[in-house]
XYZ file of C-alpha atoms in Angstrom:
379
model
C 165.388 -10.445 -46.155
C 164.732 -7.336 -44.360
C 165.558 -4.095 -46.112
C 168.139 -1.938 -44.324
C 166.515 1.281 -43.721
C 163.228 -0.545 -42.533
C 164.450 -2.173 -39.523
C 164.904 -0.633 -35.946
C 168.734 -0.849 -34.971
C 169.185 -1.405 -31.439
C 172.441 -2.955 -31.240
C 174.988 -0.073 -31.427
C 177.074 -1.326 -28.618
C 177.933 -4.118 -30.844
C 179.089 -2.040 -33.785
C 177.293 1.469 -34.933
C 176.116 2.385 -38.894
C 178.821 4.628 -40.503
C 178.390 8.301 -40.521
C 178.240 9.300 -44.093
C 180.444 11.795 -43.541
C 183.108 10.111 -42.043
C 182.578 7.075 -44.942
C 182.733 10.408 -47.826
C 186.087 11.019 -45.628
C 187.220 8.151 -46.078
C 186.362 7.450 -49.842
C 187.888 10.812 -50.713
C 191.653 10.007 -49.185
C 191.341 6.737 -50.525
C 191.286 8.093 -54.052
C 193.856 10.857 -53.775
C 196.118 9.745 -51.070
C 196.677 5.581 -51.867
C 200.235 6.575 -51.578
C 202.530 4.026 -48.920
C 203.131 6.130 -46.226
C 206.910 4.803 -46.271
C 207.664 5.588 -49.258
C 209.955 8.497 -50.249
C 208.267 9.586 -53.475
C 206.126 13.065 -53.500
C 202.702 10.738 -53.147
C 204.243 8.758 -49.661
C 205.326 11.966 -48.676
C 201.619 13.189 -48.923
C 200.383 10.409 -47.634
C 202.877 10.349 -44.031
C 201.899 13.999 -43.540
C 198.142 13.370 -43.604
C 198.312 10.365 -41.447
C 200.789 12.822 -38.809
C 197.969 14.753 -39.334
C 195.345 12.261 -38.143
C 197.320 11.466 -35.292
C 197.571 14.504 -33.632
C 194.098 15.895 -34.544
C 192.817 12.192 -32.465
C 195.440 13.489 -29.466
C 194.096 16.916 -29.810
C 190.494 16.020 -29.403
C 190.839 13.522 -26.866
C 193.490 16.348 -24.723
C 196.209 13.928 -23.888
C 199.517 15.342 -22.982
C 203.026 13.312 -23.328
C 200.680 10.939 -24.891
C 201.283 9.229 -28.134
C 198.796 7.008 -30.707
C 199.482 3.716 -32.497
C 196.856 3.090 -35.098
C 195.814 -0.707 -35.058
C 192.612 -2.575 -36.651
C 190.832 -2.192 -33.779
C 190.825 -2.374 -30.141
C 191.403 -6.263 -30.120
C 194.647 -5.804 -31.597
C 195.286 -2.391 -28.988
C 194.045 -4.460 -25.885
C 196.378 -7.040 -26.897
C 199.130 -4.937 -27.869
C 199.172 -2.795 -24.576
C 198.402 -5.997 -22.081
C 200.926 -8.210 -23.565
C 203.486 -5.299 -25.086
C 203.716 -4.125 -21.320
C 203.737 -7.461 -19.339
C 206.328 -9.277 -21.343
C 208.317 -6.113 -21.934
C 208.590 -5.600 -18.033
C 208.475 -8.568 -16.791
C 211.822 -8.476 -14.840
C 210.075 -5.908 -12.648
C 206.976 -8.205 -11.753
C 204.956 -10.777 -12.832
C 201.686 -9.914 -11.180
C 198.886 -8.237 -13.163
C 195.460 -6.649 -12.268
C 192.183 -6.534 -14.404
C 188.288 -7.509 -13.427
C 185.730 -10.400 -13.858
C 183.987 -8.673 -16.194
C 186.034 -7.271 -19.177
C 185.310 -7.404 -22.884
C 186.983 -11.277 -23.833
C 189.403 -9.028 -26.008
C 191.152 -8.143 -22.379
C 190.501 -11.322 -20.767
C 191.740 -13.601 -23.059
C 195.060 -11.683 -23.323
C 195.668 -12.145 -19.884
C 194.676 -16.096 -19.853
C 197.241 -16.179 -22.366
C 199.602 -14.493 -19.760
C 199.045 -17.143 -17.434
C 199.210 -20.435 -19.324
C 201.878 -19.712 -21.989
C 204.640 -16.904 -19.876
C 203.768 -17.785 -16.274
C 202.574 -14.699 -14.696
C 199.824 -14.066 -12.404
C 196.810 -12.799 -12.314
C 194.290 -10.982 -10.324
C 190.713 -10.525 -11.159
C 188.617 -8.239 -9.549
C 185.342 -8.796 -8.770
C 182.305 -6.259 -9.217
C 179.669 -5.081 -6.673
C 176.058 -5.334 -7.864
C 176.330 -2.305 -9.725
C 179.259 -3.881 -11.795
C 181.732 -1.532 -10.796
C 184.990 -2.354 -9.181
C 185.510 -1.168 -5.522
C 188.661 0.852 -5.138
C 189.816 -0.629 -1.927
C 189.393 -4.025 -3.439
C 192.073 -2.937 -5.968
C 194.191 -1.343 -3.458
C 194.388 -4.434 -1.330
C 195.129 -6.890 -4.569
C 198.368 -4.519 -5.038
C 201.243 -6.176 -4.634
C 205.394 -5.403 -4.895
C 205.620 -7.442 -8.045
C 202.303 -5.429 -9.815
C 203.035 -4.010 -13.051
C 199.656 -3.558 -14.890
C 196.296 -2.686 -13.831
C 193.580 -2.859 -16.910
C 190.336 -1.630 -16.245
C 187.640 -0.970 -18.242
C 185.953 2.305 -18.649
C 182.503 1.008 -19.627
C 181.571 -2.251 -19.378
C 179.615 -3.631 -22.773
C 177.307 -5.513 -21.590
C 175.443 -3.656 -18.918
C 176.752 -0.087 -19.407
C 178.580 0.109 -15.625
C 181.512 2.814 -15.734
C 184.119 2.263 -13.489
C 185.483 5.095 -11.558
C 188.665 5.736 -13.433
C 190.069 8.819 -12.299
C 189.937 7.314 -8.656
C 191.815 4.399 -9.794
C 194.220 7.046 -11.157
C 194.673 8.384 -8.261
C 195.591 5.555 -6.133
C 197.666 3.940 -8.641
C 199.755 7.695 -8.589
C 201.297 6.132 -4.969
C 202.462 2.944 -7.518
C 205.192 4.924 -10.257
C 205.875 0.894 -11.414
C 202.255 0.594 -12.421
C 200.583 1.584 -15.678
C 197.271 1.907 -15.576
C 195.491 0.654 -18.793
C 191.867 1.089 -19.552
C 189.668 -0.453 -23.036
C 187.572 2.757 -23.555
C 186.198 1.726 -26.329
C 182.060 1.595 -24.976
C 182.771 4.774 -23.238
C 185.161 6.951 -26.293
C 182.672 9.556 -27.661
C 179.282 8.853 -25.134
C 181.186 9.614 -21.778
C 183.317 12.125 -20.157
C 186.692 10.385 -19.425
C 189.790 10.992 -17.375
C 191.952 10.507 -20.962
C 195.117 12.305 -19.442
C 195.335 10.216 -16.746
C 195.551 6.622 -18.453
C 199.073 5.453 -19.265
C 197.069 3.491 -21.803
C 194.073 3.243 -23.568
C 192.181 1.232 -26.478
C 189.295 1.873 -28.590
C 187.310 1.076 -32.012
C 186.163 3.167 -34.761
C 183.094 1.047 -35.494
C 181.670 1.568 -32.333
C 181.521 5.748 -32.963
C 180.043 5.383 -36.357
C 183.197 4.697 -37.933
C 184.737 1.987 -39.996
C 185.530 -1.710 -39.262
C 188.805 -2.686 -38.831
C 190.249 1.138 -37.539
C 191.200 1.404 -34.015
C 194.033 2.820 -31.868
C 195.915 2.422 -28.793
C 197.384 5.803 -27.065
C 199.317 5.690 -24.247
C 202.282 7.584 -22.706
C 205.232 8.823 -24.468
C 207.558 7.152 -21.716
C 205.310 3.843 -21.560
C 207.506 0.753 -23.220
C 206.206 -1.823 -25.112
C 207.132 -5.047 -26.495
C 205.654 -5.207 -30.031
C 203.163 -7.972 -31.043
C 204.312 -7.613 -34.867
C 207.674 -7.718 -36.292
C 208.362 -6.033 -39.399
C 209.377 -3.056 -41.253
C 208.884 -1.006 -37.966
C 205.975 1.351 -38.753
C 203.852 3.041 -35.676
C 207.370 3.881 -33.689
C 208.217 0.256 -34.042
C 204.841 -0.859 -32.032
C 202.861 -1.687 -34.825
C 204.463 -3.109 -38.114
C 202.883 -2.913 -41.638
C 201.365 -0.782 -44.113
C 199.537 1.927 -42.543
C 196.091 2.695 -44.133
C 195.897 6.412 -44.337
C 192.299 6.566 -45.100
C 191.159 4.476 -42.285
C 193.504 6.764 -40.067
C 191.692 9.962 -41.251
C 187.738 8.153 -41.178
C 188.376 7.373 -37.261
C 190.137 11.108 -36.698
C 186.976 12.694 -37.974
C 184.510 9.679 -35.912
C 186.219 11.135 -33.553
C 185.594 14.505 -33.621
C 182.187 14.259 -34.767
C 181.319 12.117 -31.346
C 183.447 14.897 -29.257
C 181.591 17.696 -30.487
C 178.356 16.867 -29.184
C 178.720 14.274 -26.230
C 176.508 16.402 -23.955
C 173.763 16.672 -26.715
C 173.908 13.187 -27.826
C 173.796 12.298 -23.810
C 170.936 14.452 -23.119
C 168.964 12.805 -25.765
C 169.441 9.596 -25.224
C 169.032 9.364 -21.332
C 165.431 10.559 -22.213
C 164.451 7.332 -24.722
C 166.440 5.309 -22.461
C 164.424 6.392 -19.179
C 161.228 5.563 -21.018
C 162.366 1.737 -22.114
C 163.898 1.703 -18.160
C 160.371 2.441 -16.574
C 158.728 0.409 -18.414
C 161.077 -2.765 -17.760
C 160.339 -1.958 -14.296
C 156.282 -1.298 -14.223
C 156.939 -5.355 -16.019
C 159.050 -6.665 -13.128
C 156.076 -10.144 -13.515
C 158.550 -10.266 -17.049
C 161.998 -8.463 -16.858
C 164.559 -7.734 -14.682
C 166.903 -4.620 -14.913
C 170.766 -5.414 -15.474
C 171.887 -1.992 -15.836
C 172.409 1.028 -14.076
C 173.341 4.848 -15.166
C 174.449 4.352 -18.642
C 171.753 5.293 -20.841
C 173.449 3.902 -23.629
C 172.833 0.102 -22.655
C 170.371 -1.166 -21.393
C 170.042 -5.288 -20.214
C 167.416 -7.390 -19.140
C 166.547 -10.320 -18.443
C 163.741 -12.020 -19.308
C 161.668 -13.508 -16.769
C 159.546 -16.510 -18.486
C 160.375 -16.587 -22.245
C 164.128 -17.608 -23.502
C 166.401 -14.648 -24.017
C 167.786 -16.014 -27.715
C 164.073 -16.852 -28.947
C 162.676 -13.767 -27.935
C 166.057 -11.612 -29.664
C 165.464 -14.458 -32.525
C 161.312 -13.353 -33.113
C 162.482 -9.458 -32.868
C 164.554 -9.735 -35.337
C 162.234 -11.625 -37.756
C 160.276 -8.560 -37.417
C 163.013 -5.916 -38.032
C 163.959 -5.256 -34.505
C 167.651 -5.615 -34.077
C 169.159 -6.268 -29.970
C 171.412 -8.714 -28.529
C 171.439 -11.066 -26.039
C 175.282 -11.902 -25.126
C 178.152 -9.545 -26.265
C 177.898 -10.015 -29.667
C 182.032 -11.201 -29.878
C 181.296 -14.030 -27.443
C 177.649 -14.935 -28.541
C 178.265 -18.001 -30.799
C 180.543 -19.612 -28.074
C 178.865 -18.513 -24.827
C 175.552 -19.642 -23.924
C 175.775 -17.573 -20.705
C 176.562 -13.700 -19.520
C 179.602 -14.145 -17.390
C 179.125 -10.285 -16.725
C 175.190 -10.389 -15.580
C 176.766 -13.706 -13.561
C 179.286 -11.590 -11.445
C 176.688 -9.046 -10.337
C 175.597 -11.941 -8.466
C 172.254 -12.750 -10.816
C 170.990 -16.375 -10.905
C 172.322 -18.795 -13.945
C 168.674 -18.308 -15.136
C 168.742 -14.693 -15.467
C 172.165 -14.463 -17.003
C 170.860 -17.099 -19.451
C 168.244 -14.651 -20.531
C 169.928 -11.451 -21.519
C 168.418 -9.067 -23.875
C 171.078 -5.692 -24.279
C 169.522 -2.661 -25.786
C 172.183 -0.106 -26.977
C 171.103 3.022 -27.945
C 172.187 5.780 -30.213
C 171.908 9.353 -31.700
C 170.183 7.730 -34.561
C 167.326 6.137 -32.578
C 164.237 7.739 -31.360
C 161.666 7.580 -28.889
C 159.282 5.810 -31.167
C 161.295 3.123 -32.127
C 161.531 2.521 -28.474
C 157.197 2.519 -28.341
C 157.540 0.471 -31.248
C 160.581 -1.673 -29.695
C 158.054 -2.547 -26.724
C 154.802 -3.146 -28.553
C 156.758 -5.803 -30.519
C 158.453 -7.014 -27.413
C 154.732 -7.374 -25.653
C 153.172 -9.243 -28.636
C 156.316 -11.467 -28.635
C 156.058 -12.374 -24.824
C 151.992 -13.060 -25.400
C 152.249 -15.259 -28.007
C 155.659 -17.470 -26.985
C 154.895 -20.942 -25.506
């Protein structure tokens, strides 16, 4: 077994180590403020303030107006809430939806669902090589029966961002629209159009936050049908016992990743140039997936299986992925490195390297000398 704080952790796209002082934020409110926010007594009353509290420091920092936030577990349960709350909610005004070929399976799945169980329909958008959608290509899949558009910010397996605030824009001409975007590999890295989303999803654990914490915001105005019945918490969106503490950790993972976006960015476009020019001086062995993002980079490996390669890294304390690490046990293949119009072969042999403010440049040296020994002595 391979001690924690000896390996090299190069999978933060996947989920991110907990900043200790958003875990010592979380411990603390745990202890003093275990209170049911629903309850009447001095300690729920404590408890319901704090989490208000949460709330509107998370709308603060993220500067959405007429916006409000439904805590969830994560942003599986807020894609899900938000695609299916709106569709079936509005579904006398249209039964045609909008997303791409390449979202997380957390958006994709929701709207397979759609289709085979309620009978509406479905467009999905292709990508360019880049993996970003072309606006026109949404404009021309509008229809008079559209009612959602979901688009992701940042895509999580080879970093492309999607031009959001132009798809804001168009969809401005649309009023019966709402415009939904998963955020969630772009919340806290990125610059983002936040104010002009109807909707939007994320994860704590992917800011160096805590599992199972997670929100969807969206506008004040925006109607939803809820996904859990119950004793009505979250404005009726979102039934059951809110946990406080988690509400407060991901309000201060928040903030933390806020404050220092540019510095964070600056820092880790610099390690992530290095591991880029060297993929490329190797084109015999690699081939680039990605594009701007300097927060993931994919590959694909050129002569050596993807999986045995990510497989002999780890046995030597290296940590990357291959596939999106929700889909990797049941898909053998990159349906995202497929639709930038790659070969089976390459999108059979992903490696994704997903960087952080905890890593350094010479993990990344050490990341590549590892990587080279690997490719010399596989068969």
């Amino acid at each position: 077994m391979i001690v924690a704080n000896r390996i090299i952790y190069l999978d933060n796209a996947a989920t991110t180590k907990v900043n200790p002082e958003v875990l010592d934020s979380f411990n603390k409110t745990k202890n003093l403020y275990f209170a049911n926010p629903g309850s009447i007594h001095i300690p729920g009353q404590e408890a319901s303030r704090l989490l208000e509290k949460a709330r509107e420091q998370i709308l603060n920092t993220l500067g959405v107006r007429d916006h409000e936030l439904v805590f969830t577990s994560g942003a599986t349960e807020a894609n899900n809430l938000a695609i299916k709350g709106y569709a079936l909610k509005h579904q006398n005004r249209g039964k045609h939806l909008i997303t791409t070929n390449i979202e997380h399976p957390a958006v994709l799945e929701a709207f397979k669902q759609l289709e085979q169980y309620f009978g509406l329909e479905v467009t999905y958008l292709p990508v360019n090589k880049n993996g970003v959608v072309d606006v026109n290509d949404l404009k021309a899949a509008i229809r008079k029966d559209t009612i959602l558009v979901s688009i992701m910010a940042v895509n999580n397996e080879v970093g492309s961002i999607n031009p959001l605030h132009e798809i804001a824009n168009l969809l401005k001409s649309y009023p019966l629209i709402a415009f939904h975007s998963d955020v969630t590999q772009g919340l806290g890295k990125i610059e983002l159009p936040y104010n002009e989303l109807d909707m939007f999803s994320f994860s704590g654990h992917k800011i160096h936050g805590l599992n199972s914490s997670g929100a969807l915001i969206k506008r004040k105005k925006i109607e939803l049908l809820p996904l859990l019945s119950g004793g009505g918490q979250e404005n009726n969106l979102r039934s059951g016992t809110n946990d406080v503490a988690l509400a407060v950790s991901l309000a201060k993972a928040i903030r933390l990743e806020n404050s220092k976006i540019r510095e964070n960015y600056v820092k880790i476009s610099e390690i992530a140039a290095f591991l880029k020019n060297y993929i490329a001086s190797r084109n015999d062995l690699y081939e680039l997936n990605s594009f701007d993002n300097p927060y993931i980079i994919n590959f694909s490996t050129l002569t050596k299986k993807a999986s045995v390669v990510v497989e002999a890294l780890s046995s030597r304390g290296i940590m990357v992925s291959s596939v999106s690490a929700c889909h990797a046990k049941e898909e053998p293949i990159s349906y995202v490195v497929k639709a930038l119009g790659k070969s089976d072969n390459l999108a059979h042999n992903t490696v994704r390297v997903s960087l952080s403010y905890e890593n350094s440049l010479d993990e990344i040296k050490e990341f590549i000398s590892v990587l080279e020994n690997i490719i010399k002595e596989l068969k």
